[in-house]
PDB file of C-alpha atoms in Angstrom:
ATOM      1  CA  MET O   1      -0.246  -8.149 -13.458  1.00  0.00           C
ATOM      2  CA  LYS O   2      -2.596  -5.438 -14.162  1.00  0.00           C
ATOM      3  CA  GLN O   3      -1.651  -2.169 -16.022  1.00  0.00           C
ATOM      4  CA  LEU O   4      -2.891   1.321 -15.303  1.00  0.00           C
ATOM      5  CA  ASP O   5      -2.347   4.290 -17.413  1.00  0.00           C
ATOM      6  CA  SER O   6      -0.159   7.047 -15.500  1.00  0.00           C
ATOM      7  CA  GLN O   7      -2.848   9.589 -16.259  1.00  0.00           C
ATOM      8  CA  GLN O   8      -5.574   7.606 -14.535  1.00  0.00           C
ATOM      9  CA  PRO O   9      -6.406   8.315 -10.935  1.00  0.00           C
ATOM     10  CA  CYS O  10      -4.127   6.567  -8.297  1.00  0.00           C
ATOM     11  CA  PRO O  11      -5.788   3.515  -6.767  1.00  0.00           C
ATOM     12  CA  CYS O  12      -4.671   4.852  -3.319  1.00  0.00           C
ATOM     13  CA  GLY O  13      -6.937   7.768  -3.561  1.00  0.00           C
ATOM     14  CA  ARG O  14      -4.418  10.259  -2.517  1.00  0.00           C
ATOM     15  CA  LEU O  15      -5.540  13.729  -3.133  1.00  0.00           C
ATOM     16  CA  SER O  16      -3.484  16.749  -4.340  1.00  0.00           C
ATOM     17  CA  GLY O  17      -3.727  19.558  -1.704  1.00  0.00           C
ATOM     18  CA  ALA O  18      -4.807  19.556   1.592  1.00  0.00           C
ATOM     19  CA  GLY O  19      -8.141  17.956   3.060  1.00  0.00           C
ATOM     20  CA  LYS O  20     -10.594  16.278   1.101  1.00  0.00           C
ATOM     21  CA  ALA O  21     -11.035  18.967  -1.413  1.00  0.00           C
ATOM     22  CA  GLY O  22      -8.362  18.141  -3.600  1.00  0.00           C
ATOM     23  CA  LYS O  23      -8.305  16.148  -6.819  1.00  0.00           C
ATOM     24  CA  PRO O  24      -7.356  12.812  -7.186  1.00  0.00           C
ATOM     25  CA  LEU O  25      -3.516  12.303  -7.944  1.00  0.00           C
ATOM     26  CA  ALA O  26      -2.657  10.547 -11.328  1.00  0.00           C
ATOM     27  CA  TYR O  27      -1.098   7.427 -10.881  1.00  0.00           C
ATOM     28  CA  GLY O  28       1.967   8.475 -12.568  1.00  0.00           C
ATOM     29  CA  ALA O  29       2.461  11.262  -9.844  1.00  0.00           C
ATOM     30  CA  CYS O  30       1.609   9.186  -7.053  1.00  0.00           C
ATOM     31  CA  CYS O  31       2.133   5.379  -6.514  1.00  0.00           C
ATOM     32  CA  GLY O  32       3.391   4.719 -10.138  1.00  0.00           C
ATOM     33  CA  ARG O  33       6.793   6.415  -9.200  1.00  0.00           C
ATOM     34  CA  TRP O  34       7.320   3.572  -6.803  1.00  0.00           C
ATOM     35  CA  LEU O  35       5.654   0.578  -8.688  1.00  0.00           C
ATOM     36  CA  GLU O  36       6.684   0.999 -12.275  1.00  0.00           C
ATOM     37  CA  PRO O  37       9.853  -0.728 -13.778  1.00  0.00           C
ATOM     38  CA  SER O  38      11.367   2.575 -14.353  1.00  0.00           C
ATOM     39  CA  ALA O  39      11.211   3.251 -10.679  1.00  0.00           C
ATOM     40  CA  GLN O  40      13.057   0.512  -9.470  1.00  0.00           C
ATOM     41  CA  SER O  41      15.678   2.357  -7.378  1.00  0.00           C
ATOM     42  CA  ALA O  42      13.030   4.997  -5.977  1.00  0.00           C
ATOM     43  CA  THR O  43      11.753   4.314  -2.446  1.00  0.00           C
ATOM     44  CA  PRO O  44       8.980   6.032  -0.791  1.00  0.00           C
ATOM     45  CA  PRO O  45       9.742   8.755   1.702  1.00  0.00           C
ATOM     46  CA  ASP O  46       7.590   7.817   4.482  1.00  0.00           C
ATOM     47  CA  ALA O  47       5.501   4.927   5.779  1.00  0.00           C
ATOM     48  CA  GLU O  48       2.081   6.414   4.707  1.00  0.00           C
ATOM     49  CA  THR O  49       3.554   6.649   1.095  1.00  0.00           C
ATOM     50  CA  LEU O  50       4.682   2.960   1.225  1.00  0.00           C
ATOM     51  CA  MET O  51       1.324   1.922   2.796  1.00  0.00           C
ATOM     52  CA  ARG O  52      -0.436   3.752  -0.187  1.00  0.00           C
ATOM     53  CA  SER O  53       1.908   2.228  -2.683  1.00  0.00           C
ATOM     54  CA  ARG O  54       1.380  -1.249  -1.177  1.00  0.00           C
ATOM     55  CA  TYR O  55      -2.346  -0.939  -1.558  1.00  0.00           C
ATOM     56  CA  SER O  56      -1.728  -0.085  -5.282  1.00  0.00           C
ATOM     57  CA  ALA O  57       0.398  -2.958  -5.539  1.00  0.00           C
ATOM     58  CA  PHE O  58      -2.432  -5.193  -4.393  1.00  0.00           C
ATOM     59  CA  VAL O  59      -4.800  -3.626  -6.787  1.00  0.00           C
ATOM     60  CA  LEU O  60      -2.338  -4.136  -9.665  1.00  0.00           C
ATOM     61  CA  GLU O  61      -1.094  -7.411  -8.436  1.00  0.00           C
ATOM     62  CA  ARG O  62       2.511  -6.533  -8.048  1.00  0.00           C
ATOM     63  CA  ALA O  63       3.841  -9.549  -5.966  1.00  0.00           C
ATOM     64  CA  ALA O  64       7.590  -8.501  -6.350  1.00  0.00           C
ATOM     65  CA  TYR O  65       7.011  -5.078  -5.160  1.00  0.00           C
ATOM     66  CA  LEU O  66       5.073  -6.177  -2.158  1.00  0.00           C
ATOM     67  CA  GLN O  67       7.734  -8.642  -1.103  1.00  0.00           C
ATOM     68  CA  GLU O  68      10.436  -6.188  -1.713  1.00  0.00           C
ATOM     69  CA  SER O  69       8.630  -3.917   0.492  1.00  0.00           C
ATOM     70  CA  TRP O  70       8.133  -6.348   3.329  1.00  0.00           C
ATOM     71  CA  VAL O  71      10.616  -6.699   6.147  1.00  0.00           C
ATOM     72  CA  ALA O  72      12.615  -9.865   5.391  1.00  0.00           C
ATOM     73  CA  SER O  73      11.700 -11.305   8.803  1.00  0.00           C
ATOM     74  CA  HIS O  74       8.039 -11.183   8.147  1.00  0.00           C
ATOM     75  CA  ARG O  75       7.893 -11.530   4.433  1.00  0.00           C
ATOM     76  CA  PRO O  76       5.735 -14.548   2.818  1.00  0.00           C
ATOM     77  CA  GLU O  77       7.382 -16.805   0.484  1.00  0.00           C
ATOM     78  CA  ARG O  78       4.488 -16.153  -2.136  1.00  0.00           C
ATOM     79  CA  ILE O  79       1.855 -13.490  -2.656  1.00  0.00           C
ATOM     80  CA  GLU O  80      -1.267 -14.779  -4.539  1.00  0.00           C
ATOM     81  CA  PHE O  81      -4.035 -12.796  -6.066  1.00  0.00           C
ATOM     82  CA  ASP O  82      -7.476 -13.485  -6.826  1.00  0.00           C
ATOM     83  CA  PRO O  83      -7.981 -11.597 -10.392  1.00  0.00           C
ATOM     84  CA  ALA O  84     -11.739 -11.554  -9.684  1.00  0.00           C
ATOM     85  CA  THR O  85     -11.402  -9.399  -6.551  1.00  0.00           C
ATOM     86  CA  LYS O  86     -12.418  -5.918  -6.913  1.00  0.00           C
ATOM     87  CA  TRP O  87     -10.696  -3.213  -4.701  1.00  0.00           C
ATOM     88  CA  LEU O  88     -13.067  -0.467  -3.692  1.00  0.00           C
ATOM     89  CA  GLY O  89     -10.831   2.056  -2.040  1.00  0.00           C
ATOM     90  CA  LEU O  90      -8.532   3.134   0.652  1.00  0.00           C
ATOM     91  CA  ASP O  91      -8.976   5.479   3.661  1.00  0.00           C
ATOM     92  CA  VAL O  92      -5.889   6.289   5.653  1.00  0.00           C
ATOM     93  CA  ARG O  93      -6.902   7.255   9.095  1.00  0.00           C
ATOM     94  CA  ALA O  94      -3.752   8.041  10.867  1.00  0.00           C
ATOM     95  CA  HIS O  95       0.223   8.162  10.166  1.00  0.00           C
ATOM     96  CA  ARG O  96       2.160   8.415  13.231  1.00  0.00           C
ATOM     97  CA  VAL O  97       6.104   8.409  13.386  1.00  0.00           C
ATOM     98  CA  THR O  98       7.026   6.611  16.704  1.00  0.00           C
ATOM     99  CA  SER O  99      10.744   6.884  16.348  1.00  0.00           C
ATOM    100  CA  ASP O 100      13.519   7.878  13.863  1.00  0.00           C
ATOM    101  CA  THR O 101      13.057   4.330  12.287  1.00  0.00           C
ATOM    102  CA  THR O 102       9.538   3.398  13.200  1.00  0.00           C
ATOM    103  CA  ALA O 103       6.027   4.475  12.185  1.00  0.00           C
ATOM    104  CA  GLU O 104       2.356   3.267  12.134  1.00  0.00           C
ATOM    105  CA  VAL O 105      -0.467   3.829   9.543  1.00  0.00           C
ATOM    106  CA  GLU O 106      -4.105   3.208  10.443  1.00  0.00           C
ATOM    107  CA  PHE O 107      -6.101   2.422   7.346  1.00  0.00           C
ATOM    108  CA  VAL O 108      -9.315   0.968   6.023  1.00  0.00           C
ATOM    109  CA  ALA O 109      -9.142  -0.862   2.833  1.00  0.00           C
ATOM    110  CA  ARG O 110     -12.303  -2.189   1.095  1.00  0.00           C
ATOM    111  CA  GLN O 111     -12.483  -5.017  -1.468  1.00  0.00           C
ATOM    112  CA  LYS O 112     -15.177  -7.115  -2.924  1.00  0.00           C
ATOM    113  CA  PRO O 113     -14.256 -10.718  -3.490  1.00  0.00           C
ATOM    114  CA  ALA O 114     -16.038 -12.475  -6.583  1.00  0.00           C
ATOM    115  CA  ASN O 115     -18.177 -14.822  -4.579  1.00  0.00           C
ATOM    116  CA  GLY O 116     -19.145 -13.177  -1.586  1.00  0.00           C
ATOM    117  CA  PRO O 117     -19.842  -9.750   0.067  1.00  0.00           C
ATOM    118  CA  ALA O 118     -17.607  -6.591   0.276  1.00  0.00           C
ATOM    119  CA  VAL O 119     -14.868  -6.963   3.101  1.00  0.00           C
ATOM    120  CA  ARG O 120     -13.257  -4.154   5.152  1.00  0.00           C
ATOM    121  CA  LEU O 121      -9.661  -4.467   6.490  1.00  0.00           C
ATOM    122  CA  HIS O 122      -9.013  -2.025   9.436  1.00  0.00           C
ATOM    123  CA  GLU O 123      -5.742  -2.323  10.423  1.00  0.00           C
ATOM    124  CA  ARG O 124      -3.105  -0.439  12.420  1.00  0.00           C
ATOM    125  CA  SER O 125       0.346  -1.463  10.378  1.00  0.00           C
ATOM    126  CA  ARG O 126       3.803  -1.120  11.667  1.00  0.00           C
ATOM    127  CA  PHE O 127       6.711   0.017   9.613  1.00  0.00           C
ATOM    128  CA  VAL O 128      10.402   0.001   9.998  1.00  0.00           C
ATOM    129  CA  ARG O 129      13.387   2.100   8.147  1.00  0.00           C
ATOM    130  CA  GLU O 130      16.185  -0.075   7.386  1.00  0.00           C
ATOM    131  CA  THR O 131      19.211   1.354   5.375  1.00  0.00           C
ATOM    132  CA  GLY O 132      17.168   4.347   4.499  1.00  0.00           C
ATOM    133  CA  ARG O 133      14.199   2.460   3.185  1.00  0.00           C
ATOM    134  CA  TRP O 134      10.657   2.013   4.572  1.00  0.00           C
ATOM    135  CA  LEU O 135       9.554  -1.570   4.943  1.00  0.00           C
ATOM    136  CA  TYR O 136       5.993  -3.028   6.035  1.00  0.00           C
ATOM    137  CA  VAL O 137       6.503  -5.270   9.172  1.00  0.00           C
ATOM    138  CA  ASP O 138       3.047  -6.156  10.175  1.00  0.00           C
ATOM    139  CA  GLY O 139      -0.359  -4.946  11.537  1.00  0.00           C
ATOM    140  CA  ASP O 140      -3.024  -5.314  14.012  1.00  0.00           C
ATOM    141  CA  GLN O 141      -6.732  -5.695  12.864  1.00  0.00           C
ATOM    142  CA  LEU O 142      -8.889  -3.204  14.610  1.00  0.00           C
TER     143      LEU O 142
END
């Protein structure tokens, strides 16, 4: 598991303020609120924030958080990481609430495996809210 100082820019790339003119949020003020052990009871308030925190969890190799934020019916038994993979960024393209308990987030995540070219994952992810908590269900690659 990788560590990140709470004052460093958050891996998810969320900016303060509106549009692309804002400054990058610090990890502690962004995804760190959900990923760090001191935040065990806190849950992201919407599907986009959950998706961003899951991206940061992949960057920081937080398997337990990823599994806890995955709906039980689709959750893998194990999550493995390649420590040599370099995560290059996240671009959230759209966030759409589809009902009181469902939402979709379209994003592009970029990574560079140790032995290969950079890869883009363009996905429309589905989320569900169960007992007040947003969970990742699955996604379609675009």
